XYZ file of C-alpha atoms in Angstrom:
514
model
C 0.265 0.156 -0.026
C 2.725 2.193 0.937
C 4.706 1.866 -2.238
C 1.339 2.348 -4.380
C 0.937 5.711 -2.693
C 4.219 7.070 -2.820
C 3.956 6.418 -7.196
C 1.083 7.641 -7.530
C 2.218 11.489 -7.353
C 4.664 10.292 -10.151
C 1.901 9.454 -12.274
C 0.014 12.212 -12.237
C 3.615 14.283 -13.096
C 4.298 15.862 -9.467
C 7.674 13.737 -8.945
C 9.777 16.493 -10.270
C 8.025 19.249 -8.877
C 9.068 17.951 -5.212
C 12.619 16.565 -5.917
C 13.264 19.915 -7.050
C 14.267 22.725 -4.706
C 11.725 25.626 -4.319
C 12.571 29.153 -4.302
C 12.369 30.358 -1.052
C 9.133 32.964 -0.624
C 10.350 36.442 0.096
C 9.518 37.272 3.639
C 6.277 39.225 4.132
C 6.909 43.107 4.173
C 4.808 45.109 6.555
C 6.069 48.422 5.538
C 4.945 47.422 1.951
C 1.849 46.397 2.621
C 0.992 49.693 4.372
C 2.016 51.488 1.503
C 0.206 49.489 -0.773
C -3.272 50.202 1.441
C -2.498 53.836 1.127
C -2.227 53.778 -2.749
C -4.816 51.404 -3.359
C -7.518 54.005 -1.186
C -6.102 56.815 -2.979
C -7.284 55.049 -6.531
C -10.095 54.027 -5.104
C -11.322 57.399 -4.087
C -10.159 58.891 -7.356
C -12.282 56.745 -9.598
C -15.221 56.173 -7.099
C -16.721 58.969 -4.938
C -17.916 55.911 -2.879
C -15.789 55.119 0.429
C -14.152 51.560 0.487
C -14.809 50.780 4.133
C -12.191 48.088 4.324
C -9.600 50.389 2.816
C -10.610 53.206 4.712
C -10.188 51.470 8.254
C -6.923 50.074 6.998
C -5.716 53.509 6.007
C -6.583 54.999 9.113
C -4.971 52.502 10.883
C -1.694 53.179 8.941
C -2.045 56.790 9.544
C -2.714 56.528 13.305
C 0.171 54.173 13.594
C 2.905 56.184 12.017
C 2.064 59.414 13.813
C 0.077 61.164 11.231
C -3.073 63.416 11.726
C -6.122 61.658 10.625
C -7.230 64.882 8.700
C -4.849 63.492 5.666
C -7.471 61.391 4.960
C -10.516 63.627 4.706
C -10.855 64.905 1.329
C -12.716 67.747 2.985
C -9.934 69.012 4.645
C -7.114 71.359 3.010
C -3.399 70.582 3.187
C -3.442 74.497 4.645
C -5.577 73.434 7.308
C -3.608 70.189 7.932
C -0.051 72.212 8.008
C -1.588 75.140 10.518
C -2.074 72.487 12.545
C 0.715 70.791 12.528
C 3.614 72.868 11.100
C 6.112 70.626 11.309
C 4.823 68.924 8.339
C 5.630 71.734 6.086
C 9.051 70.902 5.150
C 7.751 67.282 4.145
C 5.291 68.571 1.813
C 8.038 70.745 0.184
C 9.423 68.929 -2.737
C 7.933 65.460 -1.672
C 8.028 64.044 -4.590
C 11.476 65.133 -5.927
C 13.426 61.850 -6.584
C 16.034 61.406 -3.429
C 18.537 58.644 -3.664
C 19.779 57.111 -0.204
C 23.189 57.243 0.487
C 24.149 53.406 0.580
C 21.619 52.424 -2.090
C 19.301 51.013 0.403
C 15.338 51.838 0.697
C 14.300 53.533 3.986
C 10.938 51.518 3.772
C 8.923 53.288 6.594
C 10.155 56.722 5.556
C 8.487 55.623 1.876
C 4.830 54.963 3.694
C 5.073 58.357 5.421
C 5.641 59.657 2.437
C 2.917 57.893 0.860
C 0.349 59.339 3.279
C 1.622 63.060 2.744
C 1.613 62.679 -1.278
C -1.746 60.416 -1.294
C -3.172 63.616 0.470
C -2.176 66.054 -1.933
C -3.268 64.047 -5.080
C -6.156 63.276 -3.996
C -7.270 66.988 -3.089
C -5.758 68.318 -6.253
C -7.588 65.368 -8.525
C -10.775 64.582 -6.950
C -12.304 68.018 -7.734
C -16.120 66.743 -7.607
C -18.797 67.866 -9.755
C -21.775 70.725 -9.404
C -21.444 73.984 -8.423
C -18.396 75.755 -7.027
C -18.234 78.043 -4.562
C -15.518 80.715 -4.096
C -14.037 79.156 -0.897
C -14.145 75.407 -2.640
C -12.109 77.425 -5.867
C -9.673 78.998 -3.748
C -9.309 75.911 -1.254
C -8.456 73.736 -4.496
C -5.930 76.347 -5.684
C -4.058 76.249 -2.610
C -4.232 72.457 -2.740
C -2.609 72.917 -6.275
C 0.018 75.213 -5.006
C 1.079 72.676 -2.461
C 1.486 69.776 -5.615
C 3.230 72.368 -7.107
C 5.511 72.488 -4.176
C 5.863 68.396 -3.867
C 6.961 68.540 -7.480
C 9.996 71.367 -6.727
C 8.042 74.348 -8.085
C 6.408 77.574 -6.744
C 2.977 77.437 -6.656
C 0.862 78.581 -9.616
C 4.134 78.029 -11.689
C 2.629 74.662 -13.440
C -0.907 75.983 -13.853
C -0.085 78.580 -16.603
C 0.131 82.303 -15.753
C 0.571 83.041 -12.212
C 4.057 82.869 -10.695
C 3.634 83.200 -6.911
C 7.152 83.915 -6.042
C 7.548 87.288 -7.763
C 10.974 86.356 -9.336
C 12.199 85.308 -12.912
C 12.599 81.244 -11.397
C 9.062 81.542 -10.808
C 8.153 81.691 -14.346
C 9.513 77.892 -15.165
C 12.910 77.467 -13.412
C 11.759 74.592 -11.161
C 11.286 72.201 -13.820
C 14.327 72.769 -15.586
C 16.240 72.632 -12.317
C 14.564 69.204 -11.526
C 15.702 68.216 -15.017
C 19.133 68.691 -13.536
C 18.887 66.734 -10.336
C 19.198 70.151 -8.441
C 16.404 70.919 -6.854
C 16.336 71.673 -3.111
C 16.207 68.364 -1.339
C 17.227 66.584 -4.210
C 20.308 69.212 -5.152
C 23.316 67.479 -6.706
C 21.278 64.028 -6.826
C 20.614 62.798 -10.430
C 18.330 59.850 -11.511
C 20.944 57.302 -9.630
C 20.141 53.891 -8.709
C 18.395 52.690 -5.338
C 16.895 56.064 -5.335
C 12.967 56.798 -4.307
C 10.527 58.025 -7.262
C 8.318 60.756 -6.860
C 5.544 58.861 -4.559
C 8.153 57.149 -2.798
C 8.144 53.576 -4.413
C 11.934 53.029 -5.139
C 13.386 52.066 -8.138
C 13.206 48.457 -8.607
C 16.436 46.564 -9.574
C 18.434 50.075 -9.172
C 16.657 51.405 -12.364
C 16.317 55.121 -13.015
C 14.271 57.429 -11.554
C 10.917 59.106 -13.379
C 12.222 62.313 -15.588
C 10.375 65.374 -13.757
C 11.370 67.006 -16.783
C 8.634 64.974 -18.570
C 6.109 64.751 -15.939
C 6.161 68.593 -15.166
C 5.221 69.812 -18.620
C 2.512 67.267 -19.122
C 0.900 67.819 -15.422
C 1.101 71.800 -15.629
C -1.787 71.910 -18.223
C -3.785 69.090 -16.933
C -4.070 70.941 -13.483
C -4.803 74.682 -15.620
C -7.932 72.385 -17.189
C -8.844 71.239 -13.705
C -8.864 74.962 -12.387
C -10.804 76.117 -15.629
C -13.146 73.469 -15.159
C -13.938 74.517 -11.696
C -13.885 78.129 -12.449
C -16.827 77.344 -15.428
C -18.817 75.964 -12.632
C -18.736 78.764 -10.367
C -21.558 81.048 -10.568
C -19.213 83.720 -11.044
C -21.269 86.451 -11.413
C -23.065 86.015 -8.318
C -19.923 85.599 -6.167
C -18.343 88.986 -7.830
C -21.429 90.794 -6.817
C -20.275 89.616 -3.134
C -17.824 91.454 -1.479
C -17.035 89.066 0.953
C -16.666 85.823 -1.606
C -15.034 88.002 -4.188
C -12.362 88.773 -1.579
C -11.693 84.899 -1.469
C -10.703 84.509 -5.063
C -7.304 84.001 -5.935
C -6.706 85.332 -9.685
C -5.919 82.577 -11.945
C -5.641 82.534 -15.830
C -8.636 80.590 -16.160
C -10.210 82.898 -14.009
C -9.137 85.998 -15.625
C -10.321 84.165 -19.350
C -13.450 83.955 -17.959
C -13.488 87.865 -16.308
C -12.313 88.961 -19.890
C -15.023 86.832 -21.594
C -17.951 87.911 -19.107
C -16.614 92.207 -18.458
C -19.529 93.228 -20.616
C -22.220 91.654 -18.616
C -21.155 92.785 -15.281
C -21.690 96.065 -13.671
C -21.417 98.092 -10.364
C -19.660 95.923 -7.564
C -19.231 92.661 -9.658
C -17.345 94.801 -12.580
C -15.347 96.325 -9.941
C -14.381 93.070 -8.509
C -13.636 91.788 -11.724
C -11.274 94.810 -12.748
C -9.857 94.544 -9.163
C -8.940 90.750 -9.767
C -7.432 91.398 -13.482
C -5.107 93.901 -12.246
C -4.133 92.125 -9.359
C -3.261 89.456 -11.730
C -1.823 91.423 -14.563
C 0.390 92.989 -11.420
C 1.874 89.312 -10.421
C 2.662 88.403 -14.003
C 4.100 92.219 -14.866
C 6.381 91.431 -11.701
C 7.901 88.171 -12.730
C 8.356 88.947 -16.611
C 9.926 92.333 -15.410
C 12.507 90.581 -13.881
C 13.327 88.793 -16.992
C 13.763 91.448 -19.338
C 15.070 94.095 -16.829
C 18.712 94.070 -18.595
C 17.360 94.331 -22.141
C 17.797 97.751 -22.645
C 21.635 97.383 -21.462
C 22.649 97.027 -25.487
C 26.344 96.457 -26.307
C 29.430 98.453 -25.288
C 29.603 101.025 -27.787
C 33.388 101.411 -27.910
C 33.754 104.067 -30.392
C 32.926 106.372 -27.908
C 35.769 107.537 -25.777
C 35.005 106.678 -22.319
C 34.155 109.235 -19.820
C 37.269 110.503 -17.866
C 35.836 110.227 -14.488
C 36.986 108.772 -11.327
C 33.750 106.316 -11.306
C 34.569 105.005 -14.669
C 38.725 104.531 -13.554
C 40.230 100.873 -14.361
C 42.357 100.837 -11.512
C 43.531 97.135 -12.379
C 44.247 97.755 -16.177
C 45.942 101.046 -14.736
C 48.102 99.040 -12.815
C 48.864 96.742 -15.416
C 49.766 98.940 -17.845
C 52.231 100.902 -15.666
C 54.165 98.277 -13.661
C 57.383 99.209 -16.127
C 57.235 102.524 -14.051
C 58.044 100.787 -10.899
C 60.805 101.825 -8.637
C 62.282 99.016 -6.517
C 64.514 101.665 -4.747
C 61.829 104.000 -3.711
C 58.616 101.138 -3.767
C 57.098 103.395 -5.694
C 55.075 103.390 -8.780
C 55.072 105.965 -11.355
C 51.929 106.578 -13.545
C 52.015 108.332 -17.056
C 48.616 107.342 -18.149
C 45.264 106.606 -16.402
C 42.873 103.943 -17.797
C 39.433 104.291 -17.553
C 36.193 101.813 -18.419
C 33.832 102.108 -21.803
C 30.203 102.995 -20.206
C 28.567 104.283 -23.421
C 25.943 101.732 -24.905
C 24.627 101.328 -28.446
C 21.167 102.768 -27.823
C 19.598 102.864 -31.309
C 15.913 103.254 -31.039
C 14.447 99.896 -31.975
C 10.825 99.982 -33.092
C 8.441 96.488 -31.991
C 5.271 95.708 -33.306
C 3.477 92.856 -31.190
C 0.627 91.681 -33.326
C -1.902 89.107 -31.121
C -4.365 86.788 -32.127
C -7.194 87.111 -29.594
C -9.310 84.418 -30.736
C -10.572 81.606 -27.960
C -7.914 79.556 -28.407
C -5.024 82.140 -27.539
C -6.594 83.815 -24.170
C -3.035 83.015 -22.482
C -0.941 84.490 -25.095
C -2.835 87.407 -25.396
C -2.980 88.302 -21.280
C 1.199 87.353 -21.414
C 1.727 89.356 -24.836
C 0.086 92.321 -23.427
C 2.075 92.745 -20.107
C 5.107 92.027 -22.042
C 4.567 94.546 -24.453
C 3.537 97.066 -21.770
C 7.252 96.238 -19.984
C 8.754 96.816 -22.944
C 7.158 99.915 -23.658
C 8.915 100.989 -20.506
C 12.212 100.237 -21.634
C 14.315 103.888 -22.853
C 14.547 103.846 -26.548
C 12.213 101.025 -27.665
C 8.942 102.160 -29.800
C 6.290 99.180 -29.089
C 2.907 99.351 -31.011
C 0.446 96.499 -30.119
C -2.345 95.196 -32.237
C -4.973 92.648 -31.532
C -6.959 90.779 -34.085
C -9.479 88.235 -34.524
C -11.721 89.084 -37.715
C -11.394 92.800 -37.391
C -7.947 93.960 -36.048
C -7.915 96.915 -33.621
C -4.746 99.005 -32.717
C -4.196 99.316 -28.685
C -0.950 101.080 -28.720
C -2.571 104.145 -27.376
C -2.665 101.978 -23.666
C 0.097 99.654 -24.477
C 1.803 100.961 -21.437
C -1.290 99.797 -19.245
C -2.122 96.030 -19.733
C -4.750 96.497 -17.619
C -6.846 99.062 -19.704
C -5.713 96.925 -23.031
C -7.296 93.827 -21.729
C -10.285 95.582 -21.186
C -10.329 96.674 -24.392
C -10.252 93.107 -26.004
C -12.637 91.465 -27.077
C -11.892 87.353 -26.847
C -13.122 84.758 -28.959
C -14.599 84.773 -32.667
C -12.544 83.698 -35.830
C -9.069 84.866 -37.119
C -8.305 86.903 -40.552
C -4.648 87.977 -39.990
C -5.105 90.024 -43.003
C -6.534 92.788 -41.260
C -3.924 92.789 -38.878
C -0.999 93.036 -41.327
C -3.001 96.021 -42.800
C -2.386 97.461 -39.671
C 0.900 96.357 -38.851
C 2.962 96.692 -42.590
C 2.756 100.816 -42.221
C 4.353 100.810 -39.088
C 7.246 99.182 -40.098
C 8.934 102.787 -41.373
C 12.760 101.699 -41.131
C 12.831 97.576 -42.002
C 16.355 97.124 -40.442
C 15.328 98.893 -37.324
C 11.964 96.913 -36.582
C 10.694 93.414 -35.368
C 7.683 92.342 -35.652
C 6.182 89.740 -33.333
C 3.190 87.619 -34.642
C 1.708 85.484 -31.988
C -1.265 82.909 -33.345
C -1.841 79.201 -33.915
C -2.009 80.492 -37.297
C -5.439 78.766 -38.258
C -6.442 81.491 -40.565
C -9.205 81.979 -42.928
C -6.893 83.743 -45.730
C -3.343 81.735 -45.393
C -2.325 82.577 -48.670
C -2.288 86.200 -49.137
C -1.390 86.559 -45.245
C 1.410 84.147 -45.181
C 3.083 86.349 -48.336
C 2.610 89.554 -46.509
C 4.688 88.133 -43.943
C 7.387 86.776 -46.493
C 7.550 90.419 -48.038
C 7.625 91.737 -44.536
C 10.651 89.218 -43.929
C 12.763 89.908 -47.301
C 12.134 94.123 -46.685
C 14.898 93.577 -43.642
C 12.562 93.568 -40.812
C 13.024 90.531 -38.304
C 9.840 88.599 -38.311
C 9.382 86.544 -35.271
C 6.248 83.933 -35.566
C 5.285 82.725 -32.499
C 3.023 79.756 -31.536
C 2.253 80.051 -28.146
C 3.766 82.503 -25.473
C 2.345 80.765 -22.160
C 3.374 79.019 -18.633
C 2.875 75.681 -19.679
C 5.193 75.856 -23.195
C 2.007 73.989 -24.802
C -0.100 75.012 -27.809
C -0.859 73.909 -31.344
C 0.329 75.672 -34.531
C -1.537 75.255 -37.812
C 1.394 72.662 -39.840
C 0.982 74.445 -42.955
C 2.154 77.701 -41.684
C 4.841 75.873 -39.737
C 6.480 74.174 -42.699
C 6.664 77.538 -44.547
C 7.667 79.470 -41.863
C 10.563 76.743 -41.282
C 11.275 76.958 -45.012
C 11.451 80.961 -45.016
C 14.123 80.852 -42.350
C 11.906 81.941 -39.443
C 11.250 79.137 -37.215
C 7.994 79.542 -35.069
C 8.679 79.936 -31.804
C 6.082 77.907 -29.256
C 6.599 77.383 -25.832
C 7.751 78.761 -22.719
C 7.286 82.983 -22.996
C 11.190 82.805 -21.592
C 11.987 82.246 -25.417
C 10.168 85.075 -26.606
C 12.032 87.149 -24.412
C 15.208 85.936 -25.206
C 14.300 86.739 -28.653
C 13.468 90.283 -27.954
C 16.431 91.271 -25.996
C 18.354 89.410 -28.489
C 17.001 91.922 -31.238
C 17.120 95.000 -28.681
C 20.723 94.505 -27.768
């Protein structure tokens, strides 16, 4: 009987399996299980508004066990509220998702669980935006939470959504993403995508793989945040909010909100119109502060060495004077005799330049319209720069008289409608009095009703000697579509379309002016 039973497994093909040693099973990792529970809860809440009782109770146990506040699990509690009650967490939220390799290649799984809890809070608050009517308080709370997500990615609040840079300097207009691309943002400074590191969500790099490329993630996530914000604004009863001083004060200006205000301004009056104007001016001032920093050196120009240096003490080049007179050194007297003084050149070439900015004000170009109106006003404030501004859809409007005040300029725009660039060209061409001394910046997606005649006019302008700069988009997200028909022809003409971050246009204009 025993022999018969011992042979039965072999007859069923199991002998080989029992004879070969099985690989040892990996021990259960409690911290890994905790982290998975938090992320499964996050996914469940993002895709299903109904709570999963088992995941909720398990996540609560994890959060309490690791000593974090249970408010992290409440979608109605903002990150600001969490940080106000627990100030020590502010530093943990900052650059939370920036890769941070461990020094010895090991993984701190307890720290990964903690990061997972904090990251889940930020992601859930931002991406679970709900449905139905949105109040001013809800919009402001979402904007604040989105700012914390941007901080977690190593950027500044408002930087990724496009248009509003909260830090008020040049770096705020997109430097964070560039810094991250080089692995040098804050906590991750000097740490590239090395092996054994931690991913943005603290999951680690399995098998010593490379870190996620945040330089790719950030440009993608930015427009998505802007789209969510735009949807929230559209779901507001904006006119009623603006008519209430208390609610209006809760609004935080953003590109999406400014777009809605500009579209609806003709339907506002009284208190609502005054509050709308205040929000637009506030937003304009914030963006202008950032852009002004980027162009503040644009008027410097090249040194003009044809002009003799002014012989005053403040221009004295002491180092060069000593070097050139060293042959006059007297060792006996230990004295240097100077027979010639040298001065620094300070005069700069300041040839007046004419800058003609043509902006498509159709519905698809709102972000560019706002940014370029502000940018034109900044360049108009520089010495020796003559700036003209034209906006167009199916008709063209010369906004040059108001170019120094972007707020007043924006109030005169009419967003939406079709596009007919030939109307704008009719206003722009007579302004090019001295082609060699003129630049025409044309901002549009170039989906035109009359493409052939417009491109012929642009070609003639370029061949006259004027600098023609076609721009596909000038926003903070750096994303925008351009008519491929125009794109290919501009490339053949030798004037490729600039499409991306507004910094690219600033660089082009600085090059022309200097």
